[in-house]
CSV table of C-alpha atoms in Angstrom, one decimal:
chain,number,residue,atom,x,y,z
A,1,MET,CA,-32.1,-28.2,121.5
A,2,ILE,CA,-28.7,-28.1,119.7
A,3,GLU,CA,-28.1,-31.3,117.7
A,4,ALA,CA,-24.9,-30.3,115.9
A,5,ALA,CA,-22.3,-27.6,115.7
A,6,LYS,CA,-21.3,-26.4,112.2
A,7,ILE,CA,-17.8,-25.0,111.7
A,8,TRP,CA,-18.0,-22.0,109.3
A,9,ASN,CA,-20.2,-21.6,106.2
A,10,GLU,CA,-19.2,-22.2,102.6
A,11,PRO,CA,-15.5,-22.0,103.2
A,12,ASN,CA,-14.7,-22.6,99.5
A,13,ASN,CA,-16.9,-19.6,98.4
A,14,LYS,CA,-15.3,-16.2,98.3
A,15,SER,CA,-18.4,-14.6,99.8
A,16,HIS,CA,-17.6,-16.4,103.1
A,17,TRP,CA,-13.8,-17.0,103.0
A,18,ASP,CA,-11.1,-14.7,101.5
A,19,LEU,CA,-9.3,-16.9,99.0
A,20,GLN,CA,-6.8,-14.2,98.2
A,21,LEU,CA,-5.6,-14.3,101.8
A,22,ASP,CA,-5.7,-18.0,102.0
A,23,PRO,CA,-5.6,-19.5,98.5
A,24,ASP,CA,-4.8,-23.1,99.5
A,25,TRP,CA,-7.1,-23.1,102.6
A,26,ALA,CA,-4.2,-23.8,105.0
A,27,ARG,CA,-5.4,-21.1,107.4
A,28,PHE,CA,-9.0,-22.4,107.1
A,29,ALA,CA,-7.8,-25.9,107.9
A,30,GLU,CA,-6.0,-24.5,111.0
A,31,THR,CA,-9.2,-22.6,112.0
A,32,ALA,CA,-11.4,-25.6,111.5
A,33,ILE,CA,-9.2,-28.0,113.4
A,34,ALA,CA,-8.9,-25.6,116.4
A,35,ALA,CA,-12.7,-25.2,116.4
A,36,GLY,CA,-13.3,-29.0,116.2
A,37,LYS,CA,-10.9,-29.6,119.1
A,38,ALA,CA,-12.5,-26.8,121.2
A,39,ILE,CA,-16.0,-28.1,120.7
A,40,ARG,CA,-15.0,-31.6,121.6
A,41,SER,CA,-13.3,-30.3,124.7
A,42,VAL,CA,-16.6,-29.1,126.1
A,43,HIS,CA,-18.9,-31.8,124.7
A,44,SER,CA,-17.8,-35.3,124.0
A,45,THR,CA,-20.6,-36.4,121.7
A,46,LEU,CA,-22.0,-33.4,119.9
A,47,PRO,CA,-21.7,-33.9,116.2
A,48,ARG,CA,-19.3,-31.4,114.5
A,49,VAL,CA,-20.1,-30.6,110.9
A,50,LEU,CA,-17.7,-29.1,108.4
A,51,GLY,CA,-19.2,-25.9,106.9
A,52,GLY,CA,-21.3,-26.6,103.9
A,53,ILE,CA,-19.3,-26.3,100.7
A,54,SER,CA,-20.5,-24.3,97.7
A,55,PRO,CA,-19.7,-25.2,95.0
A,56,ILE,CA,-19.8,-28.9,95.6
A,57,ASP,CA,-16.1,-29.6,95.0
A,58,PRO,CA,-14.5,-33.0,95.7
A,59,ALA,CA,-11.0,-31.5,95.4
A,60,PHE,CA,-11.8,-29.2,98.4
A,61,ILE,CA,-12.8,-32.2,100.5
A,62,ASP,CA,-9.6,-34.0,99.4
A,63,ASN,CA,-7.6,-30.9,100.5
A,64,MET,CA,-9.4,-30.9,103.9
A,65,ALA,CA,-8.6,-34.6,104.3
A,66,ALA,CA,-4.9,-34.1,103.5
A,67,ARG,CA,-4.7,-31.3,106.0
A,68,GLY,CA,-6.3,-33.4,108.8
A,69,VAL,CA,-9.5,-31.5,109.1
A,70,LEU,CA,-11.7,-34.5,108.6
A,71,ASP,CA,-10.2,-36.1,111.7
A,72,HIS,CA,-11.9,-33.3,113.8
A,73,VAL,CA,-15.4,-33.3,112.3
A,74,ASP,CA,-18.1,-35.9,112.4
A,75,ALA,CA,-20.0,-35.0,109.2
A,76,VAL,CA,-19.4,-32.8,106.1
A,77,ALA,CA,-22.0,-30.7,104.4
A,78,VAL,CA,-22.8,-29.5,100.9
A,79,HIS,CA,-24.9,-26.7,99.5
A,80,GLY,CA,-26.6,-26.7,96.1
A,81,PHE,CA,-28.8,-24.3,94.1
A,82,PRO,CA,-29.0,-25.9,90.6
A,83,LEU,CA,-32.0,-23.8,89.4
A,84,ASP,CA,-30.4,-20.5,90.4
A,85,TRP,CA,-26.6,-20.4,90.7
A,86,ASN,CA,-25.0,-23.8,89.9
A,87,LEU,CA,-24.0,-24.9,86.5
A,88,TRP,CA,-25.6,-28.3,86.8
A,89,LYS,CA,-29.1,-29.7,86.5
A,90,ILE,CA,-31.4,-30.4,89.5
A,91,ASP,CA,-31.6,-34.1,88.5
A,92,GLU,CA,-27.8,-34.3,89.1
A,93,TRP,CA,-28.3,-34.0,92.9
A,94,PRO,CA,-27.8,-37.7,93.7
A,95,ALA,CA,-24.6,-37.8,91.6
A,96,LYS,CA,-23.3,-34.6,93.3
A,97,LEU,CA,-24.0,-36.1,96.7
A,98,ALA,CA,-22.4,-39.4,95.8
A,99,GLU,CA,-19.2,-37.6,94.6
A,100,ILE,CA,-18.6,-36.4,98.2
A,101,GLN,CA,-19.9,-39.5,99.9
A,102,ALA,CA,-17.3,-41.5,98.0
A,103,ARG,CA,-14.5,-39.5,99.5
A,104,VAL,CA,-15.4,-39.5,103.2
A,105,SER,CA,-16.3,-42.0,105.8
A,106,ALA,CA,-18.5,-39.5,107.7
A,107,PRO,CA,-22.1,-38.7,106.8
A,108,VAL,CA,-22.7,-36.0,104.2
A,109,TRP,CA,-25.4,-33.5,105.1
A,110,VAL,CA,-27.2,-31.1,102.7
A,111,THR,CA,-27.4,-28.0,104.9
A,112,GLU,CA,-28.6,-25.6,102.3
A,113,VAL,CA,-30.7,-26.4,99.2
A,114,GLY,CA,-33.2,-24.0,97.7
A,115,VAL,CA,-34.9,-22.5,94.7
A,116,SER,CA,-35.8,-18.9,94.3
A,117,SER,CA,-39.2,-17.5,93.2
A,118,PHE,CA,-37.3,-14.8,91.2
A,119,GLY,CA,-38.9,-16.1,88.0
A,120,ALA,CA,-42.2,-17.4,89.4
A,121,ASP,CA,-43.6,-18.9,92.5
A,122,GLU,CA,-44.5,-22.0,90.5
A,123,VAL,CA,-40.8,-22.6,89.7
A,124,GLN,CA,-39.9,-22.6,93.3
A,125,ALA,CA,-42.8,-24.9,94.2
A,126,TRP,CA,-41.8,-27.4,91.5
A,127,GLY,CA,-38.2,-27.1,92.7
A,128,LEU,CA,-39.1,-28.0,96.3
A,129,GLN,CA,-41.1,-31.0,95.1
A,130,ARG,CA,-38.3,-32.3,92.9
A,131,THR,CA,-35.6,-31.6,95.5
A,132,ALA,CA,-37.5,-33.6,98.1
A,133,GLU,CA,-37.9,-36.5,95.6
A,134,LEU,CA,-34.2,-36.5,94.8
A,135,LEU,CA,-32.7,-36.0,98.3
A,136,ASN,CA,-35.0,-37.5,100.9
A,137,GLY,CA,-33.5,-40.7,102.2
A,138,ARG,CA,-30.1,-39.9,100.6
A,139,ALA,CA,-28.7,-37.6,103.3
A,140,PRO,CA,-29.2,-37.6,107.1
A,141,ARG,CA,-30.1,-33.9,107.2
A,142,ILE,CA,-31.5,-31.7,104.5
A,143,HIS,CA,-32.2,-28.0,105.2
A,144,TRP,CA,-34.3,-25.9,102.8
A,145,TYR,CA,-33.0,-22.4,102.3
A,146,SER,CA,-34.8,-20.5,103.5
A,147,LEU,CA,-37.9,-19.6,105.5
A,148,TYR,CA,-38.0,-15.9,104.7
A,149,ASP,CA,-37.1,-13.8,101.7
A,150,LEU,CA,-34.2,-11.5,102.4
A,151,PRO,CA,-35.6,-8.0,103.0
A,152,THR,CA,-34.8,-5.7,100.1
A,153,ALA,CA,-33.4,-3.1,102.4
A,154,TRP,CA,-30.7,-5.5,103.5
A,155,GLU,CA,-27.6,-6.6,101.6
A,156,ALA,CA,-27.0,-10.1,100.4
A,157,THR,CA,-23.9,-11.8,101.8
A,158,THR,CA,-22.0,-12.0,98.6
A,159,ARG,CA,-18.7,-10.5,97.4
A,160,HIS,CA,-20.1,-10.3,93.8
A,161,LYS,CA,-22.8,-7.7,94.6
A,162,GLU,CA,-24.7,-6.4,91.6
A,163,ALA,CA,-21.9,-7.6,89.3
A,164,GLU,CA,-23.7,-10.9,89.4
A,165,GLY,CA,-26.6,-9.4,87.4
A,166,SER,CA,-29.9,-11.2,88.0
A,167,SER,CA,-28.1,-13.8,90.1
A,168,TYR,CA,-27.6,-11.2,92.8
A,169,TYR,CA,-31.3,-10.4,93.0
A,170,ARG,CA,-32.2,-14.1,93.4
A,171,HIS,CA,-30.7,-13.9,96.9
A,172,PHE,CA,-33.8,-11.9,97.9
A,173,HIS,CA,-36.4,-14.5,96.7
A,174,MET,CA,-35.3,-17.7,98.4
A,175,GLY,CA,-37.9,-17.8,101.1
A,176,LEU,CA,-41.0,-19.9,101.6
A,177,LEU,CA,-42.4,-16.6,102.9
A,178,ARG,CA,-42.2,-13.2,101.3
A,179,GLU,CA,-40.5,-10.3,103.1
A,180,ASP,CA,-43.9,-9.2,104.5
A,181,GLY,CA,-44.5,-12.7,105.9
A,182,SER,CA,-47.1,-13.8,103.4
A,183,PRO,CA,-46.7,-17.4,102.2
A,184,LYS,CA,-45.8,-18.5,98.7
A,185,LEU,CA,-47.0,-21.5,96.9
A,186,ALA,CA,-44.0,-23.5,98.2
A,187,ALA,CA,-45.0,-22.8,101.8
A,188,GLN,CA,-48.3,-24.6,101.1
A,189,LEU,CA,-46.4,-27.7,99.9
A,190,PHE,CA,-43.7,-27.7,102.5
A,191,PRO,CA,-45.6,-29.6,105.2
A,192,GLU,CA,-45.7,-32.6,102.9
A,193,HIS,CA,-41.9,-32.8,103.1
A,194,ALA,CA,-41.2,-31.6,106.6
A,195,GLN,CA,-40.6,-35.1,108.0
A,196,GLY,CA,-37.5,-35.4,105.8
A,197,MET,CA,-36.5,-31.8,105.3
A,198,GLY,CA,-35.7,-29.1,107.8
A,199,VAL,CA,-35.2,-25.3,107.2
A,200,CYS,CA,-32.2,-23.1,107.3
A,201,GLN,CA,-32.9,-19.5,108.4
A,202,TRP,CA,-30.2,-17.0,109.2
A,203,PHE,CA,-31.3,-14.4,111.7
A,204,HIS,CA,-29.6,-11.0,111.6
A,205,PHE,CA,-28.6,-9.4,114.9
A,206,GLU,CA,-31.7,-8.6,116.9
A,207,ASP,CA,-33.8,-9.8,113.9
A,208,HIS,CA,-37.4,-8.6,114.2
A,209,ARG,CA,-38.6,-11.8,112.5
A,210,LEU,CA,-37.6,-14.2,115.2
A,211,ASP,CA,-40.8,-14.8,117.1
A,212,GLU,CA,-43.0,-14.9,113.9
A,213,ALA,CA,-40.4,-17.3,112.4
A,214,VAL,CA,-40.9,-19.7,115.2
A,215,ARG,CA,-44.7,-19.6,114.7
A,216,TRP,CA,-44.2,-20.4,111.0
A,217,LEU,CA,-41.8,-23.2,111.7
A,218,ARG,CA,-44.4,-24.8,113.9
A,219,ARG,CA,-47.1,-24.3,111.4
A,220,LEU,CA,-45.0,-25.9,108.6
A,221,GLY,CA,-44.2,-28.9,110.8
A,222,VAL,CA,-40.5,-28.3,110.9
A,223,ARG,CA,-38.4,-30.3,113.3
A,224,HIS,CA,-34.9,-29.6,112.2
A,225,VAL,CA,-33.6,-26.0,112.0
A,226,ARG,CA,-30.2,-24.6,111.0
A,227,THR,CA,-29.2,-21.1,112.0
A,228,GLY,CA,-26.0,-19.3,113.0
A,229,LEU,CA,-24.3,-17.5,115.8
A,230,SER,CA,-21.9,-14.9,114.5
A,231,TRP,CA,-18.4,-14.5,116.0
A,232,ALA,CA,-18.4,-10.9,114.6
A,233,ASP,CA,-21.8,-10.2,116.3
A,234,SER,CA,-20.4,-11.4,119.6
A,235,PHE,CA,-18.6,-8.0,120.0
A,236,ARG,CA,-21.7,-5.9,119.6
A,237,PRO,CA,-23.3,-4.4,122.7
A,238,HIS,CA,-25.9,-6.7,124.2
A,239,ALA,CA,-24.7,-9.6,122.0
A,240,GLN,CA,-25.1,-12.2,124.7
A,241,SER,CA,-28.7,-11.1,125.4
A,242,TRP,CA,-29.5,-11.5,121.7
A,243,PHE,CA,-27.9,-14.9,121.5
A,244,ASP,CA,-29.8,-16.1,124.6
A,245,ARG,CA,-33.1,-14.9,123.1
A,246,GLN,CA,-32.4,-16.5,119.8
A,247,MET,CA,-31.4,-19.9,121.2
A,248,ALA,CA,-34.3,-19.9,123.7
A,249,ALA,CA,-36.8,-19.2,120.9
A,250,LEU,CA,-35.5,-22.1,118.9
A,251,ALA,CA,-35.2,-24.5,121.9
A,252,GLU,CA,-38.1,-26.7,120.8
A,253,PHE,CA,-36.4,-27.6,117.5
A,254,ASP,CA,-33.4,-29.8,116.7
A,255,VAL,CA,-30.9,-27.0,115.9
A,256,THR,CA,-27.7,-27.1,113.9
A,257,VAL,CA,-25.9,-24.0,115.0
A,258,THR,CA,-23.3,-22.6,112.6
A,259,PHE,CA,-20.3,-20.6,113.9
A,260,CYS,CA,-18.7,-18.2,111.4
A,261,PHE,CA,-17.9,-14.6,110.4
A,262,THR,CA,-14.7,-13.0,111.5
A,263,PRO,CA,-14.9,-9.7,113.5
A,264,GLU,CA,-13.2,-6.9,111.5
A,265,HIS,CA,-10.7,-6.2,114.3
A,266,ARG,CA,-9.7,-9.9,114.7
A,267,GLY,CA,-9.1,-10.7,111.1
A,268,ILE,CA,-5.9,-10.5,109.0
A,269,ALA,CA,-8.0,-8.1,106.9
A,270,PRO,CA,-10.9,-6.1,108.3
A,271,HIS,CA,-13.7,-8.2,106.8
A,272,HIS,CA,-16.0,-11.0,107.9
A,273,THR,CA,-14.5,-13.4,105.3
A,274,SER,CA,-10.9,-12.9,106.6
A,275,PRO,CA,-9.0,-15.7,108.3
A,276,PRO,CA,-8.6,-14.8,112.0
A,277,LEU,CA,-5.4,-13.5,113.3
A,278,ASP,CA,-5.5,-16.2,115.9
A,279,ALA,CA,-7.5,-19.4,115.1
A,280,ASN,CA,-7.8,-20.1,118.8
A,281,GLU,CA,-9.9,-17.0,119.3
A,282,PHE,CA,-12.6,-18.4,117.0
A,283,ALA,CA,-12.2,-21.8,118.6
A,284,ASP,CA,-12.8,-20.3,122.0
A,285,PHE,CA,-16.0,-18.6,120.8
A,286,CYS,CA,-17.3,-21.9,119.5
A,287,ALA,CA,-16.5,-23.7,122.8
A,288,ASN,CA,-18.1,-20.9,124.9
A,289,MET,CA,-21.3,-21.0,122.8
A,290,ILE,CA,-21.5,-24.8,123.1
A,291,ALA,CA,-20.8,-24.6,126.9
A,292,ARG,CA,-23.5,-22.0,127.3
A,293,TYR,CA,-26.2,-23.6,125.2
A,294,CYS,CA,-25.5,-27.3,125.4
A,295,ALA,CA,-26.4,-29.8,128.1
A,296,ARG,CA,-23.8,-31.0,130.6
A,297,THR,CA,-24.7,-34.5,129.5
A,298,GLY,CA,-21.7,-35.7,127.4
A,299,ALA,CA,-19.6,-32.7,128.5
A,300,VAL,CA,-16.0,-33.3,129.5
A,301,ALA,CA,-15.4,-29.8,130.7
A,302,ALA,CA,-17.6,-27.6,133.0
A,303,PRO,CA,-19.4,-24.7,131.3
A,304,PRO,CA,-18.7,-21.2,132.4
A,305,SER,CA,-20.2,-19.9,135.6
A,306,ALA,CA,-24.0,-19.3,135.7
A,307,PRO,CA,-24.8,-21.4,132.6
A,308,GLU,CA,-28.1,-20.9,130.9
A,309,PRO,CA,-30.7,-23.7,130.9
A,310,SER,CA,-29.8,-26.7,128.7
A,311,LEU,CA,-30.7,-26.4,125.1
A,312,CYS,CA,-28.6,-29.3,123.8
A,313,ALA,CA,-29.4,-32.8,122.9
A,314,PRO,CA,-27.9,-35.4,125.3
């Protein structure tokens, strides 16, 4: 069932939002507000989460507050990878979280936290253990990134590409499971922490790993899952069938669904990081997905005709 709707992903990271087109995030604020209003128009109680920020930047949250965005979300989220990409130590997690908690009245979720096995499986396992010690009980939701390693034949979602050096290749080693599905040492430890920590797993369009992923999530004792529905993918042939399959497969979990990625033909620039030409088009996509996959309970507007079975928390 859907327990929350997340508006965009890492909006203060150039891999997910084009800061040259929107250097002060005015267009992002317009987009987020439109989406927040649209989601609320079809469901009166579903929590709306501001896309997880990376880096963790209090100034960005202050900007969103000044632009009125925080009036249209019910939680904010942060992402952190101190052993791989961030320039701070893992033991600073409580302080980093407190920086944001001090600026907002809403709950602060950690919707991506992870450690790669790029150096060694033992480093990732230690990082999982230490992350759980530092964050469990400090945030209402914590999602470990990720279940699977990124297949080497795919491309990491980053604008830096290989210019990052070894940092780029760490993207491919963030999973509890290797690309072939075999478990790492961290996967053996994860069930100890599953009560307080969920998993974030992005599924590519028609992802071949979906069914096996569900079996692994059960095996690991996962209750909370974060994934995404791509606005860009919604224009592909058979997109609705894929979305239906993905959401049905995850129905047994408490799902935070993230809406993001601009279709090339609907952006100011032809790229998934571009601000949309019309923020209301993204907002309509968010509303339509919530109407299709969320229960009528709590809704204040009827879903489209022939809705799918309810997959949303009351």
